[in-house]
CSV table of C-alpha atoms in Angstrom, one decimal:
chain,number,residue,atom,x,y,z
A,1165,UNK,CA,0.0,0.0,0.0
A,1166,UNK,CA,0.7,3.6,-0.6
A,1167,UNK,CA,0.4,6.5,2.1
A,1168,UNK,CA,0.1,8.8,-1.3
A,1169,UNK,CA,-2.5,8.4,-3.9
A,1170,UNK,CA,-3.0,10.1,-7.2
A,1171,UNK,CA,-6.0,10.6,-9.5
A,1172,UNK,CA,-6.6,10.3,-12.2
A,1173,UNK,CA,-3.8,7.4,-12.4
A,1174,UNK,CA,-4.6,7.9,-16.5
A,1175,UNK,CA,-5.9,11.1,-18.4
A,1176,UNK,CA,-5.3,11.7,-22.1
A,1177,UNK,CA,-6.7,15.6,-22.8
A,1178,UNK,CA,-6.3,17.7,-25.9
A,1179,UNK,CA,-3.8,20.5,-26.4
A,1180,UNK,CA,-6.6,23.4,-25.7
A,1181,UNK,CA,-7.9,20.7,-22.6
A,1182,UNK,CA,-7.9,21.9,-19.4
A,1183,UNK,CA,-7.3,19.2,-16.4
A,1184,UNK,CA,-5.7,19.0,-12.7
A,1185,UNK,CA,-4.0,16.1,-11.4
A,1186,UNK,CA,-5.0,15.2,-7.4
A,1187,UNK,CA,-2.4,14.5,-4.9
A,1188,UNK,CA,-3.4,13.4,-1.0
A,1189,UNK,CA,-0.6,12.2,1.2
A,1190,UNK,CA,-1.9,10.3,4.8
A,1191,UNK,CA,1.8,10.5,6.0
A,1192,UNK,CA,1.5,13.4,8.0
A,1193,UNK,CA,4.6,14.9,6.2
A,1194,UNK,CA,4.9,18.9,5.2
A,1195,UNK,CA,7.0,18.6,2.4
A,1196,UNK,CA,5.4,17.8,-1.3
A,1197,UNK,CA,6.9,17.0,-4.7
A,1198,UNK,CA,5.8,17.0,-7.9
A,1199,UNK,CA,8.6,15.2,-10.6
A,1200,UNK,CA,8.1,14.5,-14.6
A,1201,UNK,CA,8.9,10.9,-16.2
A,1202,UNK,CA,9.5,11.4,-19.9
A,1203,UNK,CA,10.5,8.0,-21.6
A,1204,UNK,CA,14.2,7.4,-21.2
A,1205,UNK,CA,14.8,10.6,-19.0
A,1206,UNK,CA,15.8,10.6,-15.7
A,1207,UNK,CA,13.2,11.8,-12.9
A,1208,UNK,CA,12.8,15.6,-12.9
A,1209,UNK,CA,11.9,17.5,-10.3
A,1210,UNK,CA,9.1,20.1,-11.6
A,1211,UNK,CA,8.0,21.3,-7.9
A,1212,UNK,CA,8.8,21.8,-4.4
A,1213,UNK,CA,6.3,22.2,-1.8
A,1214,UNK,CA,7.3,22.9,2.1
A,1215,UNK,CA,4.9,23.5,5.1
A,1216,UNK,CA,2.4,24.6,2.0
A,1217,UNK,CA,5.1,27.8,0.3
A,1218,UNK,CA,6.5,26.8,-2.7
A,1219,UNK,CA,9.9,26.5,-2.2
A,1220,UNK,CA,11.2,25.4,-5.8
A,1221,UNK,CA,10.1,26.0,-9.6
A,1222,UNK,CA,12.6,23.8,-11.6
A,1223,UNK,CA,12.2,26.2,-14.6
A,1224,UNK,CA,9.0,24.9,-15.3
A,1225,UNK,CA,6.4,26.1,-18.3
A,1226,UNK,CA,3.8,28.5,-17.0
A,1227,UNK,CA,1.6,26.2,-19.2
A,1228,UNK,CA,2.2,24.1,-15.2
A,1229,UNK,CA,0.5,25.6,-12.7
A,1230,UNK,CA,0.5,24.0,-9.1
A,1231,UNK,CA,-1.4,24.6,-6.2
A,1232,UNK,CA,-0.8,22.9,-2.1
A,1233,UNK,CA,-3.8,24.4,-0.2
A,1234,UNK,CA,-3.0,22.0,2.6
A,1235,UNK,CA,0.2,19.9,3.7
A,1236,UNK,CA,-2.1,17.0,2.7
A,1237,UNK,CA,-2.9,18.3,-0.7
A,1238,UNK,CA,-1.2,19.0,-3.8
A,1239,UNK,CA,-2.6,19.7,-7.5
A,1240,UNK,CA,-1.0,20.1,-10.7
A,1241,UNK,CA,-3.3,22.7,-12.8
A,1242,UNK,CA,-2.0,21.7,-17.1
A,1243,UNK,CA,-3.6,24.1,-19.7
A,1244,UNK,CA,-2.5,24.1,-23.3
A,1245,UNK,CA,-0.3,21.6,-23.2
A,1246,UNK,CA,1.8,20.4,-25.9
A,1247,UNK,CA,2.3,16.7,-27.1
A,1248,UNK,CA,6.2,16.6,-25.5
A,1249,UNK,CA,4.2,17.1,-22.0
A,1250,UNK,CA,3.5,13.5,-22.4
A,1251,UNK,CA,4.8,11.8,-19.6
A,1252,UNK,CA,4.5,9.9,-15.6
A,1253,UNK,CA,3.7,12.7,-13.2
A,1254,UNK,CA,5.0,11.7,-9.8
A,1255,UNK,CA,3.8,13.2,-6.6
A,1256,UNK,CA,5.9,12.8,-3.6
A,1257,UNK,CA,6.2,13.9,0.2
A,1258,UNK,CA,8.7,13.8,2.8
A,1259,UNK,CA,9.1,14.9,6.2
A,1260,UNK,CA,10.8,18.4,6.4
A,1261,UNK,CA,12.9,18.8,9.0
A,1262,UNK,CA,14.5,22.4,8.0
A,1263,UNK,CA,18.4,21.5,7.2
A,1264,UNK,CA,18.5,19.3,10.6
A,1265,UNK,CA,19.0,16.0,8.7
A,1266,UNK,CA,20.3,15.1,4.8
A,1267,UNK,CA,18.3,11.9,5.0
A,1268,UNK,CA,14.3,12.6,4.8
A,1269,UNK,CA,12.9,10.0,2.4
A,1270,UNK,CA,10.3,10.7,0.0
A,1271,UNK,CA,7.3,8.6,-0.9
A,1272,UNK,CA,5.3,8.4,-4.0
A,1273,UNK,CA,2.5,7.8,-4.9
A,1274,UNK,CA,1.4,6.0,-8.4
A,1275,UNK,CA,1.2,8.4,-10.8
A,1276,UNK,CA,-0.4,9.8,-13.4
A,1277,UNK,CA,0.2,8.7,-17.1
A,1278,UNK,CA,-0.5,11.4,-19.6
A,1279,UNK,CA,-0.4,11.6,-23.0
A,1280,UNK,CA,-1.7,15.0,-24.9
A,1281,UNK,CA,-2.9,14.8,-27.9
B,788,UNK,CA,27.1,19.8,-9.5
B,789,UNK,CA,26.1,17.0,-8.4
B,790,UNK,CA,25.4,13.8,-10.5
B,791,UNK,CA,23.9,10.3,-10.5
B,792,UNK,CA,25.5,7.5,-13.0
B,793,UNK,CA,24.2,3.7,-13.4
B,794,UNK,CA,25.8,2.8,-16.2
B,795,UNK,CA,24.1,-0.3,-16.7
B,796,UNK,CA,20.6,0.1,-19.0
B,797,UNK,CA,19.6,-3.4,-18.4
B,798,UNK,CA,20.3,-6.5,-16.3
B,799,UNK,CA,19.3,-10.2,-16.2
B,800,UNK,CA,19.7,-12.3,-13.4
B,801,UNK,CA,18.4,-16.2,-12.7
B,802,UNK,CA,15.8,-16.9,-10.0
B,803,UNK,CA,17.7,-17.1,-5.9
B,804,UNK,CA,20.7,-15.7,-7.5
B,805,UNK,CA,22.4,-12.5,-6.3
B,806,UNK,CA,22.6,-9.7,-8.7
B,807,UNK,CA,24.5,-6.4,-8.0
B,808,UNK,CA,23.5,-3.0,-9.8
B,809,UNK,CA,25.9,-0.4,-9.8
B,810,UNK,CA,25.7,3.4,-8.7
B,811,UNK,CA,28.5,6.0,-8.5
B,812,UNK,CA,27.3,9.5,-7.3
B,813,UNK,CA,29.9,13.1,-8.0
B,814,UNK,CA,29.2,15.8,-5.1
B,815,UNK,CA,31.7,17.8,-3.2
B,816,UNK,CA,29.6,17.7,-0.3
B,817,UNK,CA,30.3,15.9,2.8
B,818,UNK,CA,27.3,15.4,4.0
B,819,UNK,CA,24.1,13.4,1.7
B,820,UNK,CA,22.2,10.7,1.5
B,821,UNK,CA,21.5,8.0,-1.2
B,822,UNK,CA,18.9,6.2,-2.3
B,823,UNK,CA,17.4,3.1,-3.9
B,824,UNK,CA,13.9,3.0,-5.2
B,825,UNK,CA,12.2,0.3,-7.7
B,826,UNK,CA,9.5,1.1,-10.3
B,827,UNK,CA,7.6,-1.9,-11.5
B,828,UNK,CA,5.8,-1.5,-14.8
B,829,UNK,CA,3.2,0.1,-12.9
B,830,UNK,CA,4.8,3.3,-12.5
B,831,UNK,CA,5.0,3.7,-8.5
B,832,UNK,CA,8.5,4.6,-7.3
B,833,UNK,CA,8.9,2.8,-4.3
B,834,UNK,CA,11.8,3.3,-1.5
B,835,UNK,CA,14.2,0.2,-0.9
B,836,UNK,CA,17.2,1.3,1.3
B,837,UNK,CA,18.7,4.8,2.6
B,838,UNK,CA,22.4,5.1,3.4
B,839,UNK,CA,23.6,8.0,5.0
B,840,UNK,CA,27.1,9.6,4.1
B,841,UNK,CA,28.4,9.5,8.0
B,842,UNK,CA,26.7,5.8,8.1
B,843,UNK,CA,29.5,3.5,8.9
B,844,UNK,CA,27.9,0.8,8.4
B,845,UNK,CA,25.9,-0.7,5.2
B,846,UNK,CA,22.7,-0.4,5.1
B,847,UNK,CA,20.4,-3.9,5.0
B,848,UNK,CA,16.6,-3.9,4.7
B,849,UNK,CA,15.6,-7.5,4.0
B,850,UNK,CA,17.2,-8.9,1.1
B,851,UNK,CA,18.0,-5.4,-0.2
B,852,UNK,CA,22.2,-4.4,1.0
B,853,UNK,CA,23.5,-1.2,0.2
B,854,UNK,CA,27.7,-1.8,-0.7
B,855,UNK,CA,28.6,1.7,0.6
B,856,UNK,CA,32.3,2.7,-1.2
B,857,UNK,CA,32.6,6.8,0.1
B,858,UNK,CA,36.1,6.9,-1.0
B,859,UNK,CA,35.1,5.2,-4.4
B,860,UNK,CA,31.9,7.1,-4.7
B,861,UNK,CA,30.0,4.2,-5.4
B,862,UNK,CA,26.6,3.1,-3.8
B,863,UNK,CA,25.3,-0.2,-5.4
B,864,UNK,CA,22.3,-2.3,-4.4
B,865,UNK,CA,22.6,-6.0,-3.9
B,866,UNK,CA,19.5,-8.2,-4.4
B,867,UNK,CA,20.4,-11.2,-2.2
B,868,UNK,CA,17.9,-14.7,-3.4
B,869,UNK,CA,16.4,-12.5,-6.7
B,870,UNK,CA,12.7,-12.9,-7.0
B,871,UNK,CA,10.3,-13.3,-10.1
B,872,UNK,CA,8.8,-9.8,-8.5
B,873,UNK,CA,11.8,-8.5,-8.2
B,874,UNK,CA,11.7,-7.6,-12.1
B,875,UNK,CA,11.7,-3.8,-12.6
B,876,UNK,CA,13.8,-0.2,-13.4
B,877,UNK,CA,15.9,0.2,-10.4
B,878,UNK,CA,17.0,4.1,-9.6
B,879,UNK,CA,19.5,5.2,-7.5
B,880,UNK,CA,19.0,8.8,-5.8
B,881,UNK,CA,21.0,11.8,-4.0
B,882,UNK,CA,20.0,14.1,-1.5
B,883,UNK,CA,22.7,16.5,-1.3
B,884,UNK,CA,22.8,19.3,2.2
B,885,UNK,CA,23.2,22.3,0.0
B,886,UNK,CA,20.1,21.5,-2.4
B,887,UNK,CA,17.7,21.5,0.2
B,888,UNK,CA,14.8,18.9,-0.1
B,889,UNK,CA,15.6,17.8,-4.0
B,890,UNK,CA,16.9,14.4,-5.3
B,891,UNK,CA,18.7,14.1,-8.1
B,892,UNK,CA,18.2,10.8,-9.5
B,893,UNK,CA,20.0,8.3,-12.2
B,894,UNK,CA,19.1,6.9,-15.5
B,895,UNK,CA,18.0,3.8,-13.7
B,896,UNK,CA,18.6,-0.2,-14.2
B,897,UNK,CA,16.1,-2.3,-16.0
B,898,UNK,CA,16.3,-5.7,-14.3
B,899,UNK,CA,15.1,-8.8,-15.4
B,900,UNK,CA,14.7,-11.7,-13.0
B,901,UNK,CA,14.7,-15.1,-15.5
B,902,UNK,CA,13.6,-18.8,-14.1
């Protein structure tokens, strides 16, 4: 089992489509993550999330827009995207604890496969 | 800058045998952490084995061993009595001190567990 779930887990949307991807975490953690899986790419990290303030933007599209109302909670917003956005979307978390430690695992949940047509 | 190498694309290894998959890592810092994770075709990444770099000791978590080489760099994963589930891409991961909560993560192993 998963303490991080995502939905939809599959969602193909047209480039003038526009969709959010759901992620809930039941860790109790404070730190979220949002990464991109293209085919025969390493992981990339799109978002940082810590006690709900964005703490990183990995040079991502505006076209990307997310949103962590809670610590629980974190959505990706996608609006006109383009057929190279086609990819895994991986939400993680990971407990925070503010340059104390070097070793906080992050979890992930499933993801979400999307292909943009 | 800090970088992640596995530099081997795919592996095959025979049911209860051992199989090692390799990992070097570049930083200047002293202080990280590494990481193993597996993603079946199913697309979850999910966490194996954390070592610590002011861990002395390797890291064990079941059948999963971490072969921690600081001086060499290297942090590979050893599968002790491989599985039939065991069949997935394998990444290794940093956490580095200076970048804060991100992981920078390798091109990952393909392994293939064969009766």
């Amino acid at each position: 089992e998963t303490g991080v779930t995502q939905t939809p887990r599959h969602l193909v949307m047209g480039m003038t489509n526009k969709k959010s991807l759901k992620c809930e975490q039941h860790l109790g953690h404070n730190a979220m993550y949002w990464y991109k899986q293209s085919a025969k790419k390493p992981l990339e990290l799109m978002f940082v999330y810590n006690f709900k303030e964005q703490t990183e933007n990995n040079s991502v599209p505006s076209r990307f827009s997310p949103e962590c109302p809670n610590s629980s909670h974190l959505f990706l917003h996608l609006h006109t995207l383009q057929p190279e956005d086609s990819a895994l979307y991986l939400c993680a978390s990971s407990q925070d604890r503010r340059g104390t430690h070097q070793g906080e695992t992050q979890y992930f949940g499933p993801g979400t496969r999307l292909l943009v047509l | 800058a800090q970088k992640i190498t596995q530099t081997q694309p795919g592996m095959f290894v025979q049911e209860k045998e051992a199989v090692t998959l390799d990992c070097t890592y570049d930083t200047s810092d002293q202080s990280y952490g590494l990481f193993w994770y597996k993603q079946p075709s199913s697309g979850e990444m999910i966490f194996l084995i954390y070592q610590g770099s002011y861990d002395e000791q390797n890291a064990t978590e079941g059948r999963y061993s971490l072969n921690f080489q600081k001086a060499r760099k290297s942090a590979n994963l050893v599968i002790s009595a491989s599985q039939l589930g065991d069949s997935a891409m394998y990444f290794c991961a940093m956490r580095f001190t200076g970048g804060g909560n991100k992981l920078t993560f390798g091109t990952g192993t393909q392994l293939k567990v064969e009766l």
